[in-house]
Amino acid sequence: MSDAAQPTAAEVRAAAEAVKTALDRHLAAVERRSGEEDPAVYDAFNELAAAAEAYDELLYDRYDEVTPFEIPGEDTLPPYTGPEEPSALSVLIRRDYAVAEPQRLMAQARRVEAADEDAPGAGASGTVHGALGLLFGEFEPDEIASRHKEFGLEEGDSTLWVTAADESAEPGEWLEAPFEEVDPERVVCRFDVSAVFDEEFDDGDEEEEEDEGEDGEDGEADLADLDEDLDTDLDRDLDEDGEPARLEADR
């Protein structure tokens, strides 16, 4: 940042005073709160967070220094306003994956396709999107999550939201747009998993992965090992008749 664009010392000082004022207001709201979900406390919390974030930015721009405070992001959920005794609930899950090994993914799908006479469309395993359709139609999402590496996938972020409802939805009522009308104020709890939450980076693991990569420079040898591994993986999923284990619920 150029000198002309930098905030003045007076602006930084004013931002610091704003933090002190917001801190006093937050403490006063907490002392006067009427219950666990007092909106005055919520408003004071947001004001304090905004003031602290503004001060942190100005401090960095002017002096190249930061505060020890962690400012909550915009994804912080608002206070819960749903029913105290919900009669129904919805569980919303999102899991992200990267297709790290397309060959492994398609090889797994070919084995499912070869063992299943009712597999949709011969040759669907020849494309990544076709292979994904075969595998997610064959295995439960929880099983894919626990065995993602076997399917050539790499985990990304994931989140699970539990939302409260006054009554259960009618069959088929929301299937056309299942995630459109999620009310953040009815989220009972949520669980997030992300690499950004990792506090420590294990250099030893990274070095070990690099060593493994160097050992596998011979592509043909790697593919042979991959083929053998996949045969073993698929054997675990076959029933006594040699057919793939089918999902209990209709898709």
Short mmCIF file of C-alpha atoms in Angstrom, two decimals:
data_model
loop_
_atom_site.label_atom_id
_atom_site.label_comp_id
_atom_site.label_asym_id
_atom_site.label_seq_id
_atom_site.Cartn_x
_atom_site.Cartn_y
_atom_site.Cartn_z
CA MET A 1 0.00 0.00 0.00
CA SER A 2 1.33 3.49 -0.85
CA ASP A 3 1.91 6.14 1.81
CA ALA A 4 -0.93 8.24 0.36
CA ALA A 5 -3.41 5.41 0.88
CA GLN A 6 -2.37 4.62 4.42
CA PRO A 7 -4.68 5.61 7.30
CA THR A 8 -3.45 8.33 9.61
CA ALA A 9 -2.37 7.74 13.18
CA ALA A 10 -5.48 9.65 14.29
CA GLU A 11 -7.72 7.26 12.35
CA VAL A 12 -6.09 4.28 14.00
CA ARG A 13 -6.49 5.89 17.41
CA ALA A 14 -10.18 6.62 16.69
CA ALA A 15 -10.74 2.99 15.68
CA ALA A 16 -9.13 1.85 18.94
CA GLU A 17 -11.46 4.12 20.91
CA ALA A 18 -14.42 2.66 18.99
CA VAL A 19 -13.36 -0.82 20.10
CA LYS A 20 -13.23 0.31 23.73
CA THR A 21 -16.70 1.83 23.45
CA ALA A 22 -18.12 -1.29 21.79
CA LEU A 23 -16.51 -3.45 24.46
CA ASP A 24 -18.20 -1.45 27.22
CA ARG A 25 -21.56 -1.67 25.43
CA HIS A 26 -21.21 -5.43 24.99
CA LEU A 27 -20.42 -5.94 28.68
CA ALA A 28 -23.39 -3.76 29.68
CA ALA A 29 -25.71 -5.73 27.39
CA VAL A 30 -24.46 -9.01 28.85
CA GLU A 31 -25.02 -7.76 32.40
CA ARG A 32 -28.58 -6.71 31.55
CA ARG A 33 -29.54 -9.66 29.36
CA SER A 34 -33.01 -11.09 29.82
CA GLY A 35 -32.23 -14.62 28.57
CA GLU A 36 -29.82 -16.78 26.60
CA GLU A 37 -31.03 -15.38 23.26
CA ASP A 38 -31.28 -11.69 24.18
CA PRO A 39 -31.21 -9.69 20.90
CA ALA A 40 -29.46 -6.77 22.64
CA VAL A 41 -26.48 -9.01 23.41
CA TYR A 42 -26.46 -10.28 19.84
CA ASP A 43 -26.45 -6.71 18.45
CA ALA A 44 -23.70 -5.63 20.85
CA PHE A 45 -21.66 -8.67 19.86
CA ASN A 46 -21.90 -7.77 16.17
CA GLU A 47 -20.98 -4.15 16.87
CA LEU A 48 -17.93 -5.23 18.86
CA ALA A 49 -16.86 -7.64 16.12
CA ALA A 50 -17.21 -4.94 13.43
CA ALA A 51 -15.28 -2.38 15.49
CA ALA A 52 -12.49 -4.87 16.25
CA GLU A 53 -12.21 -5.87 12.59
CA ALA A 54 -12.02 -2.23 11.47
CA TYR A 55 -9.31 -1.50 14.04
CA ASP A 56 -7.35 -4.58 13.07
CA GLU A 57 -7.35 -3.56 9.39
CA LEU A 58 -6.29 0.02 10.09
CA LEU A 59 -3.58 -1.11 12.52
CA TYR A 60 -2.15 -3.40 9.87
CA ASP A 61 -2.32 -0.82 7.10
CA ARG A 62 -0.64 1.86 9.20
CA TYR A 63 1.85 -0.08 11.33
CA ASP A 64 1.99 -3.55 9.76
CA GLU A 65 0.80 -5.00 13.09
CA VAL A 66 -2.18 -7.18 14.03
CA THR A 67 -4.28 -7.82 17.12
CA PRO A 68 -4.51 -11.20 18.89
CA PHE A 69 -8.28 -11.26 18.37
CA GLU A 70 -10.04 -13.66 16.02
CA ILE A 71 -12.95 -11.89 14.34
CA PRO A 72 -15.94 -14.17 13.57
CA GLY A 73 -16.69 -14.49 9.87
CA GLU A 74 -19.94 -13.63 8.15
CA ASP A 75 -21.05 -17.26 8.29
CA THR A 76 -21.75 -17.02 12.04
CA LEU A 77 -25.29 -18.24 12.59
CA PRO A 78 -27.89 -15.86 14.03
CA PRO A 79 -29.63 -16.70 17.31
CA TYR A 80 -31.96 -19.70 17.17
CA THR A 81 -35.62 -18.64 16.86
CA GLY A 82 -37.21 -21.99 16.05
CA PRO A 83 -39.57 -24.04 18.24
CA GLU A 84 -38.33 -24.96 21.69
CA GLU A 85 -39.65 -28.51 21.22
CA PRO A 86 -39.35 -29.30 17.50
CA SER A 87 -41.69 -32.00 16.23
CA ALA A 88 -39.61 -32.57 13.08
CA LEU A 89 -36.11 -31.88 11.84
CA SER A 90 -34.06 -31.84 8.64
CA VAL A 91 -30.42 -32.84 8.34
CA LEU A 92 -28.57 -31.08 5.52
CA ILE A 93 -25.16 -32.43 4.54
CA ARG A 94 -22.64 -31.16 2.04
CA ARG A 95 -19.36 -32.92 1.34
CA ASP A 96 -16.88 -31.69 -1.27
CA TYR A 97 -14.39 -33.92 -3.06
CA ALA A 98 -11.70 -33.43 -5.66
CA VAL A 99 -11.30 -36.13 -8.30
CA ALA A 100 -7.65 -36.78 -7.51
CA GLU A 101 -7.23 -40.06 -9.43
CA PRO A 102 -9.66 -40.34 -12.38
CA GLN A 103 -8.16 -43.68 -13.46
CA ARG A 104 -8.82 -45.22 -10.06
CA LEU A 105 -12.34 -43.79 -10.05
CA MET A 106 -13.18 -45.22 -13.47
CA ALA A 107 -11.51 -48.55 -12.69
CA GLN A 108 -13.73 -48.98 -9.63
CA ALA A 109 -16.77 -48.08 -11.71
CA ARG A 110 -15.82 -50.62 -14.41
CA ARG A 111 -15.81 -53.39 -11.85
CA VAL A 112 -19.24 -52.40 -10.57
CA GLU A 113 -20.47 -52.17 -14.16
CA ALA A 114 -19.06 -55.57 -15.11
CA ALA A 115 -20.58 -57.32 -12.09
CA ASP A 116 -24.01 -55.66 -12.39
CA GLU A 117 -26.18 -56.70 -15.32
CA ASP A 118 -28.62 -53.88 -14.56
CA ALA A 119 -25.95 -51.13 -14.61
CA PRO A 120 -27.29 -48.08 -16.51
CA GLY A 121 -25.80 -47.92 -19.98
CA ALA A 122 -22.83 -49.95 -21.09
CA GLY A 123 -19.64 -47.93 -21.02
CA ALA A 124 -20.84 -45.38 -18.44
CA SER A 125 -17.65 -46.05 -16.52
CA GLY A 126 -15.61 -44.65 -19.40
CA THR A 127 -16.19 -41.06 -18.31
CA VAL A 128 -15.63 -39.40 -14.95
CA HIS A 129 -19.22 -38.21 -14.61
CA GLY A 130 -20.52 -41.64 -15.63
CA ALA A 131 -18.23 -43.34 -13.12
CA LEU A 132 -19.41 -41.00 -10.38
CA GLY A 133 -23.01 -41.88 -11.17
CA LEU A 134 -22.27 -45.60 -10.95
CA LEU A 135 -20.34 -45.41 -7.68
CA PHE A 136 -22.72 -43.07 -5.86
CA GLY A 137 -25.59 -45.26 -7.03
CA GLU A 138 -23.88 -48.37 -5.70
CA PHE A 139 -22.44 -47.21 -2.37
CA GLU A 140 -23.93 -45.21 0.47
CA PRO A 141 -22.53 -41.65 0.79
CA ASP A 142 -21.21 -42.47 4.27
CA GLU A 143 -19.28 -45.43 2.88
CA ILE A 144 -17.79 -43.30 0.11
CA ALA A 145 -16.80 -40.73 2.73
CA SER A 146 -14.96 -43.36 4.77
CA ARG A 147 -13.34 -44.98 1.71
CA HIS A 148 -12.89 -41.95 -0.55
CA LYS A 149 -9.23 -42.70 -1.28
CA GLU A 150 -10.17 -46.10 -2.71
CA PHE A 151 -12.39 -44.30 -5.22
CA GLY A 152 -9.72 -41.82 -6.27
CA LEU A 153 -11.31 -38.93 -4.38
CA GLU A 154 -9.76 -36.34 -2.11
CA GLU A 155 -11.78 -34.82 0.73
CA GLY A 156 -12.57 -31.11 0.78
CA ASP A 157 -14.74 -29.14 3.17
CA SER A 158 -17.86 -30.68 4.67
CA THR A 159 -20.71 -29.39 6.78
CA LEU A 160 -23.77 -30.83 8.50
CA TRP A 161 -26.72 -28.68 9.58
CA VAL A 162 -29.58 -29.84 11.80
CA THR A 163 -32.64 -27.62 11.35
CA ALA A 164 -35.84 -27.68 13.39
CA ALA A 165 -39.34 -27.72 11.88
CA ASP A 166 -42.86 -27.35 13.26
CA GLU A 167 -44.07 -30.39 11.32
CA SER A 168 -42.80 -32.96 8.86
CA ALA A 169 -42.94 -32.09 5.18
CA GLU A 170 -45.34 -33.92 2.89
CA PRO A 171 -43.78 -36.68 0.75
CA GLY A 172 -42.09 -35.15 -2.27
CA GLU A 173 -42.85 -31.61 -1.12
CA TRP A 174 -39.31 -30.19 -1.33
CA LEU A 175 -37.56 -32.62 -3.68
CA GLU A 176 -37.44 -30.20 -6.62
CA ALA A 177 -35.42 -27.65 -4.61
CA PRO A 178 -34.19 -29.34 -1.41
CA PHE A 179 -31.78 -26.61 -0.25
CA GLU A 180 -33.52 -23.39 -1.27
CA GLU A 181 -35.49 -22.52 1.85
CA VAL A 182 -33.07 -23.12 4.69
CA ASP A 183 -33.75 -20.73 7.57
CA PRO A 184 -30.47 -20.04 9.46
CA GLU A 185 -32.48 -19.05 12.54
CA ARG A 186 -33.85 -22.61 12.76
CA VAL A 187 -30.45 -24.31 12.75
CA VAL A 188 -30.20 -26.26 16.00
CA CYS A 189 -26.54 -27.12 15.50
CA ARG A 190 -23.94 -27.46 12.76
CA PHE A 191 -20.67 -29.33 12.37
CA ASP A 192 -18.00 -28.11 9.95
CA VAL A 193 -14.85 -29.86 8.79
CA SER A 194 -12.20 -27.93 6.85
CA ALA A 195 -8.45 -27.80 6.43
CA VAL A 196 -8.56 -24.15 7.56
CA PHE A 197 -9.29 -25.39 11.08
CA ASP A 198 -6.02 -27.30 11.30
CA GLU A 199 -3.81 -25.52 13.82
CA GLU A 200 -0.66 -27.46 13.10
CA PHE A 201 0.86 -28.63 9.84
CA ASP A 202 2.70 -31.92 10.03
CA ASP A 203 5.83 -31.48 7.91
CA GLY A 204 6.71 -35.11 8.48
CA ASP A 205 3.57 -36.31 6.74
CA GLU A 206 4.25 -34.05 3.77
CA GLU A 207 7.79 -35.34 3.39
CA GLU A 208 6.52 -38.91 3.58
CA GLU A 209 3.98 -38.22 0.83
CA GLU A 210 6.70 -36.68 -1.37
CA ASP A 211 8.88 -39.77 -0.87
CA GLU A 212 6.01 -41.99 -1.87
CA GLY A 213 5.52 -39.91 -5.02
CA GLU A 214 9.17 -40.32 -5.99
CA ASP A 215 8.96 -44.08 -5.56
CA GLY A 216 6.01 -44.23 -7.97
CA GLU A 217 7.56 -42.54 -11.01
CA ASP A 218 7.09 -45.66 -13.11
CA GLY A 219 3.49 -45.13 -14.30
CA GLU A 220 3.03 -48.65 -15.64
CA ALA A 221 4.04 -50.21 -12.32
CA ASP A 222 1.68 -47.89 -10.47
CA LEU A 223 -1.24 -48.88 -12.71
CA ALA A 224 -0.52 -52.56 -12.14
CA ASP A 225 -0.54 -52.04 -8.38
CA LEU A 226 -3.71 -49.97 -8.70
CA ASP A 227 -5.45 -52.76 -10.62
CA GLU A 228 -4.51 -55.30 -7.94
CA ASP A 229 -5.70 -53.00 -5.14
CA LEU A 230 -9.02 -52.40 -6.85
CA ASP A 231 -9.67 -56.11 -7.28
CA THR A 232 -9.20 -56.49 -3.53
CA ASP A 233 -11.41 -53.48 -2.78
CA LEU A 234 -14.28 -54.71 -4.90
CA ASP A 235 -14.18 -58.22 -3.41
CA ARG A 236 -15.21 -56.69 -0.08
CA ASP A 237 -18.38 -55.34 -1.68
CA LEU A 238 -19.63 -58.54 -3.33
CA ASP A 239 -22.30 -60.68 -1.71
CA GLU A 240 -22.25 -64.47 -1.50
CA ASP A 241 -23.49 -64.82 -5.13
CA GLY A 242 -20.66 -62.69 -6.47
CA GLU A 243 -22.95 -59.74 -7.18
CA PRO A 244 -22.32 -56.23 -5.89
CA ALA A 245 -24.02 -55.55 -2.56
CA ARG A 246 -27.06 -53.40 -3.41
CA LEU A 247 -28.36 -50.49 -1.37
CA GLU A 248 -31.30 -51.28 0.83
CA ALA A 249 -33.17 -48.07 0.00
CA ASP A 250 -34.47 -47.31 -3.49
CA ARG A 251 -32.64 -44.57 -5.30
#
